[in-house]
mmCIF file of C-alpha atoms and ligand atoms in Angstrom:
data_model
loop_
_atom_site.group_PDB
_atom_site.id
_atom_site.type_symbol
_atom_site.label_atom_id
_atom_site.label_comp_id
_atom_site.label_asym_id
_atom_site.label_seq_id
_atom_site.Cartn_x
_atom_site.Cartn_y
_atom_site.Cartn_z
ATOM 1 C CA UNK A 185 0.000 0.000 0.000
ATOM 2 C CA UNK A 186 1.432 3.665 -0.964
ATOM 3 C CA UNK A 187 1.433 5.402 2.367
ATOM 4 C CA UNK A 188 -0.697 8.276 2.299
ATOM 5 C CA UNK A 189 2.250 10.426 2.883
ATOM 6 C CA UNK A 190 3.351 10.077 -0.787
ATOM 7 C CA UNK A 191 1.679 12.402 -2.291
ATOM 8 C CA UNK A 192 1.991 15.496 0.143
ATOM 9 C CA UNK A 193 3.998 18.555 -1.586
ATOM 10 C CA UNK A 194 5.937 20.096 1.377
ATOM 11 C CA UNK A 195 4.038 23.308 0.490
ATOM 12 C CA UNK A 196 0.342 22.150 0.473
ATOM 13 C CA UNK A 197 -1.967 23.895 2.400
ATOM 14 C CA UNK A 198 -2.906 22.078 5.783
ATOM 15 C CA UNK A 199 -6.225 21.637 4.420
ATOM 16 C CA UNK A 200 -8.213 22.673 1.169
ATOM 17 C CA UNK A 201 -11.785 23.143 0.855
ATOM 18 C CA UNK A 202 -12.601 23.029 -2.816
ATOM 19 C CA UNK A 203 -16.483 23.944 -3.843
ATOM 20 C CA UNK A 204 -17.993 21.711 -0.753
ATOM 21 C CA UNK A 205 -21.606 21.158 -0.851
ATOM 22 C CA UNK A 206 -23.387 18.675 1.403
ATOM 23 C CA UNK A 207 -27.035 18.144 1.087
ATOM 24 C CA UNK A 208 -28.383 15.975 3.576
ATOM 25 C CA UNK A 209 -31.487 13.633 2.500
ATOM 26 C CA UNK A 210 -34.668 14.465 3.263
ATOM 27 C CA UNK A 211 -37.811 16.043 2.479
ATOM 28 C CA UNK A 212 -37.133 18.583 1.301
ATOM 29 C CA UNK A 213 -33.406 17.545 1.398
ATOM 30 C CA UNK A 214 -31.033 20.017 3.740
ATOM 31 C CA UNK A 215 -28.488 21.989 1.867
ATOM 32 C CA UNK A 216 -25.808 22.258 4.902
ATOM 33 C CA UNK A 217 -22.982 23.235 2.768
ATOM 34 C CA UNK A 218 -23.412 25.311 -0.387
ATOM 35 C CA UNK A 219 -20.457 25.236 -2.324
ATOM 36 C CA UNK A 220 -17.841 26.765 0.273
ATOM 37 C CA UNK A 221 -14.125 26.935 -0.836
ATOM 38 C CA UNK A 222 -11.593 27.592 2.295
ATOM 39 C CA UNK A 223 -7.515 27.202 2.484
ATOM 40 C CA UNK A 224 -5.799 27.063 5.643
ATOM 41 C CA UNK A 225 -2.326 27.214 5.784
ATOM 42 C CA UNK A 226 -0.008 25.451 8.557
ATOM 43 C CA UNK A 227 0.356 27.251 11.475
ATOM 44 C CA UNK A 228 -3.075 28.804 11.266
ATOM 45 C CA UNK A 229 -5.761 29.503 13.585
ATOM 46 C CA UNK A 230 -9.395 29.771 12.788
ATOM 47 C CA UNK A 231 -12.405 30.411 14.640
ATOM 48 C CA UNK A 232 -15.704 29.048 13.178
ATOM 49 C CA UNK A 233 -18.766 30.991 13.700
ATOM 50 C CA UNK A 234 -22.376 31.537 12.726
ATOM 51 C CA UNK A 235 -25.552 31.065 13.872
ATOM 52 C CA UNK A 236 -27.046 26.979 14.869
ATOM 53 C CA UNK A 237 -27.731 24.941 12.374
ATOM 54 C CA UNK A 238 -25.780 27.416 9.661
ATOM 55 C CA UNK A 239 -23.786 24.629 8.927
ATOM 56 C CA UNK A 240 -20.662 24.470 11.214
ATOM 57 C CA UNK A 241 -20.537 20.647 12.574
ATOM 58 C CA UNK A 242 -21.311 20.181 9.010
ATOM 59 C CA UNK A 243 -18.199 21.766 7.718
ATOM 60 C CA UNK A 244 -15.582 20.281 10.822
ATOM 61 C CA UNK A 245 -17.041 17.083 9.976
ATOM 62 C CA UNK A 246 -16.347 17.651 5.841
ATOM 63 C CA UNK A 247 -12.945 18.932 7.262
ATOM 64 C CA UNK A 248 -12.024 15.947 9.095
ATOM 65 C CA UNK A 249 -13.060 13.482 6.024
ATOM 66 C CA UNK A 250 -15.998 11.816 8.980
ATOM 67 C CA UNK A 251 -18.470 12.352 6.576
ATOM 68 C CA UNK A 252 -18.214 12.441 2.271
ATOM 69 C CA UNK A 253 -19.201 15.899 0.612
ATOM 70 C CA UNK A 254 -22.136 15.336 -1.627
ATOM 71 C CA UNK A 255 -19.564 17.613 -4.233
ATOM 72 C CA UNK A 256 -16.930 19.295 -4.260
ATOM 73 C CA UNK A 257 -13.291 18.120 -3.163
ATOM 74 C CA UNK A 258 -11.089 18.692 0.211
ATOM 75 C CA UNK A 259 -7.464 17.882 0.512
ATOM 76 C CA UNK A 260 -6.055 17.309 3.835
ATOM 77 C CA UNK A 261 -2.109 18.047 3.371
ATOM 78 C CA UNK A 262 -2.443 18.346 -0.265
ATOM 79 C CA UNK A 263 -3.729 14.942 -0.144
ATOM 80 C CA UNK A 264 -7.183 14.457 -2.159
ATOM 81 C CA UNK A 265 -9.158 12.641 -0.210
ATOM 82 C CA UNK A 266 -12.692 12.522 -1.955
ATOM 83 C CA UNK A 267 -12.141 9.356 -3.734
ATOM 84 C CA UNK A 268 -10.283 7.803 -0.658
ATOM 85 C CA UNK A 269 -11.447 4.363 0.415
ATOM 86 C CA UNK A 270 -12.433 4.240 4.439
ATOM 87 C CA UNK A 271 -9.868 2.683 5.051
ATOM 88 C CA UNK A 272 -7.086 5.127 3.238
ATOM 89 C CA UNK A 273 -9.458 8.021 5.152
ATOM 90 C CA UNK A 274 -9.203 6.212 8.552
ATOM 91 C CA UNK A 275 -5.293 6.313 8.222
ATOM 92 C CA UNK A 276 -5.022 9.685 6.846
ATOM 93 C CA UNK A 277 -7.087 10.608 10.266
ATOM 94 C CA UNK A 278 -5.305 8.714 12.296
ATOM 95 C CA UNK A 279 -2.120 10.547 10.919
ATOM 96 C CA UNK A 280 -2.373 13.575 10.094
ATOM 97 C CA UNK A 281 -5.928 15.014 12.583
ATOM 98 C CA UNK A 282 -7.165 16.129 15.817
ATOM 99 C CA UNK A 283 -10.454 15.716 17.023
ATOM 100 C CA UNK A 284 -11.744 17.720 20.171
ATOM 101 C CA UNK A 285 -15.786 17.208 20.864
ATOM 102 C CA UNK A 286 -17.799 19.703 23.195
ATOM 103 C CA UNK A 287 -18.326 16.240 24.844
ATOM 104 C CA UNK A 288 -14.985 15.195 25.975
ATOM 105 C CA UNK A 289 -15.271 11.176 24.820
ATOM 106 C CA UNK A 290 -13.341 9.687 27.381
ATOM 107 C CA UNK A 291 -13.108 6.551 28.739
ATOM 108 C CA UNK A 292 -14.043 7.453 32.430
ATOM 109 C CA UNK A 293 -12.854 4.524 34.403
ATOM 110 C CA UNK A 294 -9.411 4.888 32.258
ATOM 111 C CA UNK A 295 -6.427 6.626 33.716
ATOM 112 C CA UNK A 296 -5.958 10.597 31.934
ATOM 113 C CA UNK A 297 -2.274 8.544 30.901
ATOM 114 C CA UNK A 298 -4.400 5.595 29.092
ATOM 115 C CA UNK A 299 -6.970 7.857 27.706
ATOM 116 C CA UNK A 300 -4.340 9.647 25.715
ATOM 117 C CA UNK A 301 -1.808 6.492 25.134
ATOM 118 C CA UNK A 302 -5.484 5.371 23.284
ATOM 119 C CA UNK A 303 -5.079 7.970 20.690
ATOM 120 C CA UNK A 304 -1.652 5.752 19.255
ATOM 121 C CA UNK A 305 -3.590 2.685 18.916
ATOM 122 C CA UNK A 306 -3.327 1.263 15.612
ATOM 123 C CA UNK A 307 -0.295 3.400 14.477
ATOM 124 C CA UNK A 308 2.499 0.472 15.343
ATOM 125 C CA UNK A 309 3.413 2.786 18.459
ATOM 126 C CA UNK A 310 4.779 0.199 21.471
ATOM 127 C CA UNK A 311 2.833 -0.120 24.469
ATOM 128 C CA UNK A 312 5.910 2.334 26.047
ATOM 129 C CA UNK A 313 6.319 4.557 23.447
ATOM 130 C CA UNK A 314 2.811 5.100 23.426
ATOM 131 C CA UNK A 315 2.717 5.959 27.154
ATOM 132 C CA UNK A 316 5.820 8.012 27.042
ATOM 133 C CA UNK A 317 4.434 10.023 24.096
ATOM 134 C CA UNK A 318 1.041 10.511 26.383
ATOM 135 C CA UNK A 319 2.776 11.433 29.381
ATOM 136 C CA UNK A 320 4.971 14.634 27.068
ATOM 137 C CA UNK A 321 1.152 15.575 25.503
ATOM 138 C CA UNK A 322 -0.298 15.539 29.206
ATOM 139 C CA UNK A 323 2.485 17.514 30.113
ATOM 140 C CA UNK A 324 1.988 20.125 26.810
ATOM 141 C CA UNK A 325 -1.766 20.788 28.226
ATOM 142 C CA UNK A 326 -0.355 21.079 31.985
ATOM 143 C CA UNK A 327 -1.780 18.467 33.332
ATOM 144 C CA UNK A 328 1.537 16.607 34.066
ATOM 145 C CA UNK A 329 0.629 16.293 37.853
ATOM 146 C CA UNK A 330 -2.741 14.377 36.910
ATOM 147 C CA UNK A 331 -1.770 11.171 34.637
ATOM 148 C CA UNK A 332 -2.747 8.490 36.924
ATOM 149 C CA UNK A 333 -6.139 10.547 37.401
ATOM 150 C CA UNK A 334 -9.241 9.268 35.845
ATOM 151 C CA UNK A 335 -11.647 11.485 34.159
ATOM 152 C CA UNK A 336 -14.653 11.050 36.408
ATOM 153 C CA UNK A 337 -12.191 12.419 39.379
ATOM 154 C CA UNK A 338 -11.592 15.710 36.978
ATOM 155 C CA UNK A 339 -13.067 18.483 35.818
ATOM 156 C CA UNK A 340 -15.025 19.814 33.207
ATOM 157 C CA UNK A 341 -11.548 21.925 32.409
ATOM 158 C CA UNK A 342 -9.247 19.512 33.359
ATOM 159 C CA UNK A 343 -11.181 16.293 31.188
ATOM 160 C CA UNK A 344 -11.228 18.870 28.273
ATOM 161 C CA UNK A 345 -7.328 19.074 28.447
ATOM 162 C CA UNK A 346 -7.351 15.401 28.502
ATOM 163 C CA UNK A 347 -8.817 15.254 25.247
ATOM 164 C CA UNK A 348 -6.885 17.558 23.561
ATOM 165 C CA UNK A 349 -3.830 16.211 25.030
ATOM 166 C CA UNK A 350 -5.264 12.926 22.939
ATOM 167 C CA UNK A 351 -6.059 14.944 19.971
ATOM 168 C CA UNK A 352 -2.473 16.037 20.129
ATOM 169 C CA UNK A 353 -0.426 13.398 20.934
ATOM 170 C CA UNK A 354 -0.120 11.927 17.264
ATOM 171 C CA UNK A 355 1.366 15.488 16.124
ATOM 172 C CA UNK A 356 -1.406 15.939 14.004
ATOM 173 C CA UNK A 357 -1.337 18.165 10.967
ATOM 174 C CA UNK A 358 -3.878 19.881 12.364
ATOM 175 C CA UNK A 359 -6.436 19.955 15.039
ATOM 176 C CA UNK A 360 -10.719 20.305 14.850
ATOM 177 C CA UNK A 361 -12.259 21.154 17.625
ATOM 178 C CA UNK A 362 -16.150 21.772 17.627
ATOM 179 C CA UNK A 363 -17.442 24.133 20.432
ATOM 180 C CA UNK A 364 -15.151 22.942 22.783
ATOM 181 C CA UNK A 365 -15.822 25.105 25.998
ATOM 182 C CA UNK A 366 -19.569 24.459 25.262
ATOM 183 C CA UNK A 367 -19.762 22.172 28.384
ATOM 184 C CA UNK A 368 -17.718 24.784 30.431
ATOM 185 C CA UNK A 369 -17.838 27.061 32.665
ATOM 186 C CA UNK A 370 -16.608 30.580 31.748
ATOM 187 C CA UNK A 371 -13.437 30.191 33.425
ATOM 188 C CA UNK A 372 -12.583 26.788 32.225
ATOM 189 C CA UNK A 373 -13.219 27.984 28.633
ATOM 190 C CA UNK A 374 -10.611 30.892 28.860
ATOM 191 C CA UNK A 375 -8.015 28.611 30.439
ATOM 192 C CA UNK A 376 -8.765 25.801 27.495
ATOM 193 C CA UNK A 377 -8.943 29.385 25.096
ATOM 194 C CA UNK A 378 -5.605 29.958 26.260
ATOM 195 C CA UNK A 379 -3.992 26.700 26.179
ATOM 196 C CA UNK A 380 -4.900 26.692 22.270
ATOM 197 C CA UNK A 381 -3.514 30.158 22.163
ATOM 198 C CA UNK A 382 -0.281 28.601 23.260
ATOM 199 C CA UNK A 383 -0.558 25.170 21.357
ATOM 200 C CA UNK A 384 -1.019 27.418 18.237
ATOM 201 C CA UNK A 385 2.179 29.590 19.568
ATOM 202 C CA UNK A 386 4.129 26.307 19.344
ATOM 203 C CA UNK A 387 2.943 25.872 15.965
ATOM 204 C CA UNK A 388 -0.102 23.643 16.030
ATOM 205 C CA UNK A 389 -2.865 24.316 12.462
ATOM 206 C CA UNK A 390 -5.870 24.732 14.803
ATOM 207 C CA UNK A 391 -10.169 25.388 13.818
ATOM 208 C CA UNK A 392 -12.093 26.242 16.477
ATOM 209 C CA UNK A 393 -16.177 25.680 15.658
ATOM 210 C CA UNK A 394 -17.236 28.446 18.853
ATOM 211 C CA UNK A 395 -20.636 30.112 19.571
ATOM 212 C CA UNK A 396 -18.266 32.090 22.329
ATOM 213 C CA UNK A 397 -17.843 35.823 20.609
ATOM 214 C CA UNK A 398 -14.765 36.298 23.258
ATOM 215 C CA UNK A 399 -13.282 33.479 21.945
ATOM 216 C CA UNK A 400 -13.692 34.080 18.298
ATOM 217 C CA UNK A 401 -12.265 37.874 19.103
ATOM 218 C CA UNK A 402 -9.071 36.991 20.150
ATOM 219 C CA UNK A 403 -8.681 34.349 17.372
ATOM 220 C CA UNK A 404 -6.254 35.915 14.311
ATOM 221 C CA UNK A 405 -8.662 34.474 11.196
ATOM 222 C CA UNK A 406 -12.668 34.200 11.871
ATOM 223 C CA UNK A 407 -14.981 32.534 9.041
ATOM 224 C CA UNK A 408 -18.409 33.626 9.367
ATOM 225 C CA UNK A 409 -21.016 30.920 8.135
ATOM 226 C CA UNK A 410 -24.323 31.662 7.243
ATOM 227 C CA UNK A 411 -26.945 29.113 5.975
ATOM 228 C CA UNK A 412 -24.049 27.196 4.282
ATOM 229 C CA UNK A 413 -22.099 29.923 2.614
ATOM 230 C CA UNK A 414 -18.882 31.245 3.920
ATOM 231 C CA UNK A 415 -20.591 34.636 4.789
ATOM 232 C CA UNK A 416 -17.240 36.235 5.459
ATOM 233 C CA UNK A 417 -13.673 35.420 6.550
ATOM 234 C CA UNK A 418 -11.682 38.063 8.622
ATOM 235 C CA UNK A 419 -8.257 38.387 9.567
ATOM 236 C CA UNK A 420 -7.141 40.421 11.875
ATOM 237 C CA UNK A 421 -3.626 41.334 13.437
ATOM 238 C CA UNK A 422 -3.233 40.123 17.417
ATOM 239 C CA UNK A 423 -4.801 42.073 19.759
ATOM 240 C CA UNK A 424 -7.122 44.349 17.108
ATOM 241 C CA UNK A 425 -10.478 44.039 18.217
ATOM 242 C CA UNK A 426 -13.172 43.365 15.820
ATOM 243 C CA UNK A 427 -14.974 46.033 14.006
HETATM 244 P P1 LIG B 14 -24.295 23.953 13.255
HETATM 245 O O1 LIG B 14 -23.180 23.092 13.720
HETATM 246 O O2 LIG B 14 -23.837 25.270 12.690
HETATM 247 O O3 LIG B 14 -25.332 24.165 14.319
HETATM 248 P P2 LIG B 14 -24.982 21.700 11.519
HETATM 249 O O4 LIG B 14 -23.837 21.530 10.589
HETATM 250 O O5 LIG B 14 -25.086 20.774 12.655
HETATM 251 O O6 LIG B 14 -25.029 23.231 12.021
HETATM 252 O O7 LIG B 14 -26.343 21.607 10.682
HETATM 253 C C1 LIG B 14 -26.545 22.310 9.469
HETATM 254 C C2 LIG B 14 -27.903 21.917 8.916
HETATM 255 O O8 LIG B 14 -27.880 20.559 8.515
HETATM 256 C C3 LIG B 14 -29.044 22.056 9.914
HETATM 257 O O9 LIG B 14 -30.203 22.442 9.218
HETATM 258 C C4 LIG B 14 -29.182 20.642 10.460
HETATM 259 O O10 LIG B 14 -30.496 20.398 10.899
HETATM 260 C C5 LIG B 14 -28.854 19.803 9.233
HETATM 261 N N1 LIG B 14 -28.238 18.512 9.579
HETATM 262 C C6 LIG B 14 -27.081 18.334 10.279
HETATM 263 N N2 LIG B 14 -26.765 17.032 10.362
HETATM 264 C C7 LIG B 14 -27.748 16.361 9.699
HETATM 265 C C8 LIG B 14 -28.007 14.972 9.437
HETATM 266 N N3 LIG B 14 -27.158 14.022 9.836
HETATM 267 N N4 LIG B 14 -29.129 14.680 8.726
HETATM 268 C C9 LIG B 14 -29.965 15.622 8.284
HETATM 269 N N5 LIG B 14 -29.791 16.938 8.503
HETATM 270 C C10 LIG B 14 -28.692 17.320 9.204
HETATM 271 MG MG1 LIG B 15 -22.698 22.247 15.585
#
């Protein structure tokens, strides 16, 4: 099998969106996606934002090859992946992506060590390596002092950083996260704001799907959807507030 490495250009974007629609059956079917083209470069950060059900889960999703566009083409590293069997997709995620969920998916009776070891399953990473490798991405979040902790001991903050020490620990081309201070507090979700502030210092290709305005302001690129269309797609320098 070619490894799915071969065909990334050491200049390709971190990931292409090229013309993505996505209806989803129905009647009358639901246009989610209407033809939205988006590049984001490595080392980027993006907040997503619009208004629920504009299409935003929709678009992570078509990011992260879980679901097929109905047209249209994305490229995750320069790699095409539309025509991709599940399996090809499967390792390309496994490689090369990040997932955080506002629901942290953790194995609660699991140790914070195991539950981020788990994201190096399947990627012919030793038992050691793998733990080694979790204990440095536990570490990167700040939660060095908790490894041996299991999630249902944590909290809402501290599981979050869990998962996004497993969303990390593969060194992922880049990371999706869909709203993920949506089951935290306000405090929690400017220390997990910040610690993706920092990841993306280090030089992490982050999207961030928020409803949170204060997040979204202190992000340096913000995509606006609206009803499926990219509605508008701001930079703005650090610090600049937004008109
Ligand atoms: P957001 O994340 O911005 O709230 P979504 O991407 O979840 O928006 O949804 C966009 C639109 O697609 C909504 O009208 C929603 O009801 C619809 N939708 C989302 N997922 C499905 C699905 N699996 N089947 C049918 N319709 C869906
Ligand atoms: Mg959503």
């Amino acid at each position: 099998m070619i490894p799915a490495e071969a065909t990334t250009s050491p200049d390709a974007p971190a990931l292409e969106l090229r013309s993505v629609s996505k209806v989803y059956p129905g009647t009358p079917p639901v246009v989610a996606l209407n033809s939205v083209s988006l590049t984001i470069q490595p080392g980027e950060m993006v907040a997503v934002v619009g208004p629920s059900g504009c299409g935003k889960s929709t678009m992570l999703h078509m990011m992260g090859t879980l679901d097929r566009p109905s047209n249209g083409q994305v490229l995750v590293d320069g790699i095409p992946t539309s025509e991709l069997s599940e399996r090809r997709l499967s390792a390309i995620r496994g490689r090369k992506l990040g997932f955080v969920f506002q629901r942290f998916f953790l194995l609660s009776g699991t140790t914070a060590l195991d539950n981020v070891a788990g994201g190096l399953l399947y990627q012919g990473v030793s038992v050691t390596e793998r733990r080694d490798r979790a204990a440095d991405a536990l570490n990167r979040v700040g939660l060095g002092h908790r490894k041996s902790h299991i999630p249902s001991k944590m909290s809402g903050g501290e599981r979050q950083r869990v998962a996004i020490a497993r969303a990390l620990v593969h060194e992922p081309t880049l990371i999706l996260a869909d709203e993920p201070t949506g089951n935290l507090d306000s405090k929690a979700s400017v220390a997990i704001t910040d610690l993706f502030e920092r990841l993306h210092a280090e030089g992490s290709t982050i999207v961030v799907v928020t409803h949170n305005t204060e997040i979204a302001a202190r992000l340096p690129r913000t995509v606006r959807l609206l009803d499926g269309e990219i509605q508008a797609d701001e930079a703005r320098f650090h610090g600049e507030p937004v008109a």
